[in-house]
CSV table of C-alpha atoms in Angstrom, one decimal:
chain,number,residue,atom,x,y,z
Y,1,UNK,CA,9.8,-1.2,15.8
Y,2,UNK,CA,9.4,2.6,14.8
Y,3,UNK,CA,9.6,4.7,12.0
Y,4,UNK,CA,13.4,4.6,12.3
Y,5,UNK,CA,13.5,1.3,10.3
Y,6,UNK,CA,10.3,1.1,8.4
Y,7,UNK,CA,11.1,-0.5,4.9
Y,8,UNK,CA,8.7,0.1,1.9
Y,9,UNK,CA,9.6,-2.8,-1.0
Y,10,UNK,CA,8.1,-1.9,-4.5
Y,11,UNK,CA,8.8,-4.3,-7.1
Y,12,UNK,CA,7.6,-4.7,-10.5
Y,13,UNK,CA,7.9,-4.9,-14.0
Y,14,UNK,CA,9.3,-2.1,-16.8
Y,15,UNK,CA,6.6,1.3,-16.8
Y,16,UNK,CA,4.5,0.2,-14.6
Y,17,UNK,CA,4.4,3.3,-12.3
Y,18,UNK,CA,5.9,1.5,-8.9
Y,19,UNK,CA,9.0,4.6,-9.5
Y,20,UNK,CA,5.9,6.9,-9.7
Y,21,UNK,CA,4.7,5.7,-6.8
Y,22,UNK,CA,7.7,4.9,-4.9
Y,23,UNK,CA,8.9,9.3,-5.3
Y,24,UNK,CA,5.3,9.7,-4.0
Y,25,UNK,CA,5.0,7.2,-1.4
Y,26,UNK,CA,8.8,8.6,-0.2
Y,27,UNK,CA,8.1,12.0,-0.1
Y,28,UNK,CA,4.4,11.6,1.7
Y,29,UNK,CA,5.9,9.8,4.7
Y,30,UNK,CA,9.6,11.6,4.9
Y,31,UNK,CA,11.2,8.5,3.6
Y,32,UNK,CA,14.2,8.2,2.0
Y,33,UNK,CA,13.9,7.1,-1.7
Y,34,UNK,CA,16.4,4.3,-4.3
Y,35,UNK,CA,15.7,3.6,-7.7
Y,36,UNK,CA,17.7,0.3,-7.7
Y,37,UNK,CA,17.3,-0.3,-11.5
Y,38,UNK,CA,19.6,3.3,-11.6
Y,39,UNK,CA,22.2,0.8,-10.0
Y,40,UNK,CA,21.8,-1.3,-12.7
Y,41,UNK,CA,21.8,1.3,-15.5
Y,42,UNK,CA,24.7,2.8,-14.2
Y,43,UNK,CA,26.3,-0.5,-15.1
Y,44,UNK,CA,25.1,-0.7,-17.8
Y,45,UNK,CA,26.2,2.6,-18.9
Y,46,UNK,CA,29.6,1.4,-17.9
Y,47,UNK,CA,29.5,-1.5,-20.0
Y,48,UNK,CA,28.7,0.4,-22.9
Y,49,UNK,CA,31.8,2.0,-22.6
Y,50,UNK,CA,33.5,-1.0,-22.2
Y,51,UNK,CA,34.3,-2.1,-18.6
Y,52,UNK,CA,33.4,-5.4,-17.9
Y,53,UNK,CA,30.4,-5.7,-15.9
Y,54,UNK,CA,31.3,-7.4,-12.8
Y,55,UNK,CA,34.0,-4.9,-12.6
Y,56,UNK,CA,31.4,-1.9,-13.3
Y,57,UNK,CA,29.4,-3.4,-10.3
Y,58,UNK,CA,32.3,-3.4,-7.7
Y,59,UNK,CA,33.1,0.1,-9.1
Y,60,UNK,CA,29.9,2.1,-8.7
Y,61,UNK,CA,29.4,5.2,-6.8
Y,62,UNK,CA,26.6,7.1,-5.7
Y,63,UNK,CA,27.3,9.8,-7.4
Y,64,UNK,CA,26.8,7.6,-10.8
Y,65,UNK,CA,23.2,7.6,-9.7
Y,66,UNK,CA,23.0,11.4,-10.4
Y,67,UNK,CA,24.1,11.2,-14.2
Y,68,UNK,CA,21.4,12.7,-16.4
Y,69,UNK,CA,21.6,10.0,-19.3
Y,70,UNK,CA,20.7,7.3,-16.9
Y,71,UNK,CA,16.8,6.9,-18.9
Y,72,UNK,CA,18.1,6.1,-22.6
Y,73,UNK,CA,16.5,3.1,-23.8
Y,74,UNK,CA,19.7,1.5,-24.8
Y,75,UNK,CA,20.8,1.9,-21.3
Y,76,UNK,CA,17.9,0.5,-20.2
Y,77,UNK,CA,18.3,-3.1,-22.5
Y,78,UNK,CA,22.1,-2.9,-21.2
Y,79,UNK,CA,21.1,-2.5,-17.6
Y,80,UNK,CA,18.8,-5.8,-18.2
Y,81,UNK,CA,21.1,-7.8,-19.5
Y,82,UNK,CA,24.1,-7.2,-16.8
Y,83,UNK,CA,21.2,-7.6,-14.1
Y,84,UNK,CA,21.4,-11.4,-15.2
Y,85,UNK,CA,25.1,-12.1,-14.0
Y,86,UNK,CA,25.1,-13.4,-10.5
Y,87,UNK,CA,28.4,-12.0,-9.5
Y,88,UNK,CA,26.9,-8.4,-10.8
Y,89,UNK,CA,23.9,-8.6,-8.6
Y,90,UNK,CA,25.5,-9.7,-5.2
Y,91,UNK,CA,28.2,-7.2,-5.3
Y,92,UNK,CA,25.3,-4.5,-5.2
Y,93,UNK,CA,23.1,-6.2,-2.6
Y,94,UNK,CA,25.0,-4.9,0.5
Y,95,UNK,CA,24.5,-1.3,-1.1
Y,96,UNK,CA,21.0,-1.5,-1.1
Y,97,UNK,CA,20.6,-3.6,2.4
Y,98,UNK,CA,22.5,-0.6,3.7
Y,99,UNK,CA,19.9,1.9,2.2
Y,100,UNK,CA,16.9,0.1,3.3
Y,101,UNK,CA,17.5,-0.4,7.1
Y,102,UNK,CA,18.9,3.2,7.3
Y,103,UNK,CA,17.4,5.9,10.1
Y,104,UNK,CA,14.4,7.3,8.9
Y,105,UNK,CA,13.2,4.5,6.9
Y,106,UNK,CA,13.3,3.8,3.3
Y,107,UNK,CA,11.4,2.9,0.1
Y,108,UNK,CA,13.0,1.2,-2.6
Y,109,UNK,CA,12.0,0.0,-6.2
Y,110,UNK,CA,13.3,-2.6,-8.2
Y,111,UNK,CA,12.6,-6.2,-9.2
Y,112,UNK,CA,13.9,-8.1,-6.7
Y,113,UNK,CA,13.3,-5.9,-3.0
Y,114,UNK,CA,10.9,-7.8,-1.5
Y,115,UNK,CA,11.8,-11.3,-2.4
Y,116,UNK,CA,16.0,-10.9,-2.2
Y,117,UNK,CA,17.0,-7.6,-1.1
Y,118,UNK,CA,14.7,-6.8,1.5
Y,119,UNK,CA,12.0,-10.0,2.5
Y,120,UNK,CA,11.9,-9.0,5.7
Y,121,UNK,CA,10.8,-5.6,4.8
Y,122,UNK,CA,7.6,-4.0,6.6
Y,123,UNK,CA,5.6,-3.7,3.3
Y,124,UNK,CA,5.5,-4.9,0.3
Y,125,UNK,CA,4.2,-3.5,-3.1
Y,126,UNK,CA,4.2,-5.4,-6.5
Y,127,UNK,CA,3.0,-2.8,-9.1
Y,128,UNK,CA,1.7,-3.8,-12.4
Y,129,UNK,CA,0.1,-3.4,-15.8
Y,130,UNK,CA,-0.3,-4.6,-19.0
Y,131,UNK,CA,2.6,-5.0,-21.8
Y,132,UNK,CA,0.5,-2.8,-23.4
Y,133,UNK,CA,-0.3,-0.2,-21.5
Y,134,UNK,CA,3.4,-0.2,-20.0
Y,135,UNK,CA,4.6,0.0,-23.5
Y,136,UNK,CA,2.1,3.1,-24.6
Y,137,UNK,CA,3.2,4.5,-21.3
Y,138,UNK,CA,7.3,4.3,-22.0
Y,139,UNK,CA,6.4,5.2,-25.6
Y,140,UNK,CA,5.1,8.5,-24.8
Y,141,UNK,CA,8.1,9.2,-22.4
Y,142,UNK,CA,10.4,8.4,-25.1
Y,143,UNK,CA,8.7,10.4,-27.3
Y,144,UNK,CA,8.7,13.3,-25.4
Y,145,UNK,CA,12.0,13.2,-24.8
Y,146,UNK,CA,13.0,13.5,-28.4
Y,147,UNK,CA,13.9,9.5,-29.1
Y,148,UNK,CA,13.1,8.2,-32.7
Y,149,UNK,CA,11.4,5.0,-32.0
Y,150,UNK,CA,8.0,2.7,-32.9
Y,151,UNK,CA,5.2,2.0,-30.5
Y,152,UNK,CA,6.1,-1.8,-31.7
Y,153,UNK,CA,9.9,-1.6,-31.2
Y,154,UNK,CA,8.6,-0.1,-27.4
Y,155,UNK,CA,5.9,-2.7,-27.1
Y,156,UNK,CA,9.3,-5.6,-28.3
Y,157,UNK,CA,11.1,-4.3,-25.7
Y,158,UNK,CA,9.3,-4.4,-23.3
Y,159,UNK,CA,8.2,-8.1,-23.6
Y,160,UNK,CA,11.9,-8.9,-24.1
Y,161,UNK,CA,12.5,-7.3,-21.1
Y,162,UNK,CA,9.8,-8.7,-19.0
Y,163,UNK,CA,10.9,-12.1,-20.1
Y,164,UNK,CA,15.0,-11.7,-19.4
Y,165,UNK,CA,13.8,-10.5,-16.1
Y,166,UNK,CA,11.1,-13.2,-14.7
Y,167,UNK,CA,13.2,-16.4,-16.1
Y,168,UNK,CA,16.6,-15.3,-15.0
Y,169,UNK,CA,18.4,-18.1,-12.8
Y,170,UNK,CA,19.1,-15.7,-10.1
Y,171,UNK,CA,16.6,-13.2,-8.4
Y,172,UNK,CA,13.7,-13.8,-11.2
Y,173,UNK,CA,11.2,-10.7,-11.0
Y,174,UNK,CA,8.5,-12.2,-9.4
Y,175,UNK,CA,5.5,-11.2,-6.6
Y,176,UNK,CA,6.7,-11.9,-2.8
Y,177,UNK,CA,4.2,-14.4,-1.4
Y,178,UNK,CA,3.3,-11.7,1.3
Y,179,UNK,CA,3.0,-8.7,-1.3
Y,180,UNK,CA,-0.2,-6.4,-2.3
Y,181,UNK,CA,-0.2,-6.9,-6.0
Y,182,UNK,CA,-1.8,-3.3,-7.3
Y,183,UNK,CA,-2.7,-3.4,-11.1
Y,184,UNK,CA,-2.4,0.1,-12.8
Y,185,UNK,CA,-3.6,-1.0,-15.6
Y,186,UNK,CA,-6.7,1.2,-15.6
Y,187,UNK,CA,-5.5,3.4,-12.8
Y,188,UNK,CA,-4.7,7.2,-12.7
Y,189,UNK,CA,-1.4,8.2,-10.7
Y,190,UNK,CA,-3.7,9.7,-8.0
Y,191,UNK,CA,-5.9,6.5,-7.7
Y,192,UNK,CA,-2.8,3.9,-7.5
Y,193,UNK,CA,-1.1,6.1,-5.2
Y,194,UNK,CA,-3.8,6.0,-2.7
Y,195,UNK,CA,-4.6,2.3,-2.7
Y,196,UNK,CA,-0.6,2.5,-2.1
Y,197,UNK,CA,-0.5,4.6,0.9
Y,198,UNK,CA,-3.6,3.5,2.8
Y,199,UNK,CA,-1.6,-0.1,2.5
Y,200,UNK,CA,0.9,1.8,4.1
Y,201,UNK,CA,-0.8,3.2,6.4
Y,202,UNK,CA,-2.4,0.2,7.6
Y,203,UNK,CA,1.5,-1.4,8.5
Y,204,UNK,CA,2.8,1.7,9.9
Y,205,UNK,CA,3.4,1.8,13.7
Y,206,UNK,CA,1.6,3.9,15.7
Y,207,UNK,CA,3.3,7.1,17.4
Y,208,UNK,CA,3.5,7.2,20.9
């Protein structure tokens, strides 16, 4: 096996850096990067506009993935609940199977990459933290980026969030038995992003 199929799985919960550290991660290595909750969200974003969500799934384009309003928090609780129909999340597994096993290898994030997506993947990462500290952490970004909202209603969502996502029937967020579990809890970027790459590191094939 060489670098031309080398898949990077980073799962995780809501704010908890593994996008952070998934940009980082792709960029250090040359690897191509997918946000696969922006899959989601773009669904979402669909639905709020009222196409049906399975529909939405079968629809999507890549070029979705580019739309700037992709980060709203109500997209975000939409993207969540149409990740819990079955028939949405299969017709968007073949797009990211694709992705990961491309030339050049890959990294993607998401809830569900290295148990469903991608288990056979070379590494895999579950990144976490607090509901508190992911909540003071999505907060802020919210903040910043003009929205009107509490730290509670953040901190609400977030554990509503957390929950829709680890007791779903299908795909639950959940560690893969073979992940690194990395806890950012009292991490800096820098520090999480080195305990991710020297796990990396460790997994990558030698070049010849």
């Amino acid at each position: 096996m060489s670098d031309s199929q080398f898949t990077i799985a980073i799962d995780g919960p809501a704010a908890a850096g593994k996008g952070t550290i998934s940009k980082a991660v792709a960029a250090r290595f040359g690897f191509a990067h997918l946000d696969t909750g922006l899959l989601y969200r773009a669904v979402g974003r669909r639905t709020l506009q009222g196409l049906e969500p399975i529909a939405a799934a079968h629809a999507l384009t890549a070029e979705e993935l580019e739309q700037g309003d992709l980060r709203t928090a109500e997209i975000a609780q939409a993207a969540s609940k149409v990740a819990v129909i079955p028939e949405v999340r299969a017709a968007l597994v073949d797009f990211q199977r694709a992705f990961a096993r491309r030339s050049g290898g890959a990294v993607l994030d998401g809830r569900d990459i290295g148990t469903v997506i991608c288990p056979e993947a070379e590494v895999k990462l579950f990144v976490t933290a607090s509901p508190e500290v992911r909540a003071e952490r999505r907060f802020l970004e919210l903040i910043a980026k003009g929205n009107d909202i509490s730290r509670e209603q953040v901190l609400s969502d977030v554990k509503e969030r957390d929950a829709r996502d680890t007791e779903r029937s299908t795909a639950p967020m959940k560690p893969a038995e073979d992940a690194v579990l990395l806890d950012t809890s009292d991490l800096s970027v820098e520090a999480a992003l080195e305990k991710a790459i020297k796990v990396i590191e460790a997994k990558k094939p030698a070049r010849s």
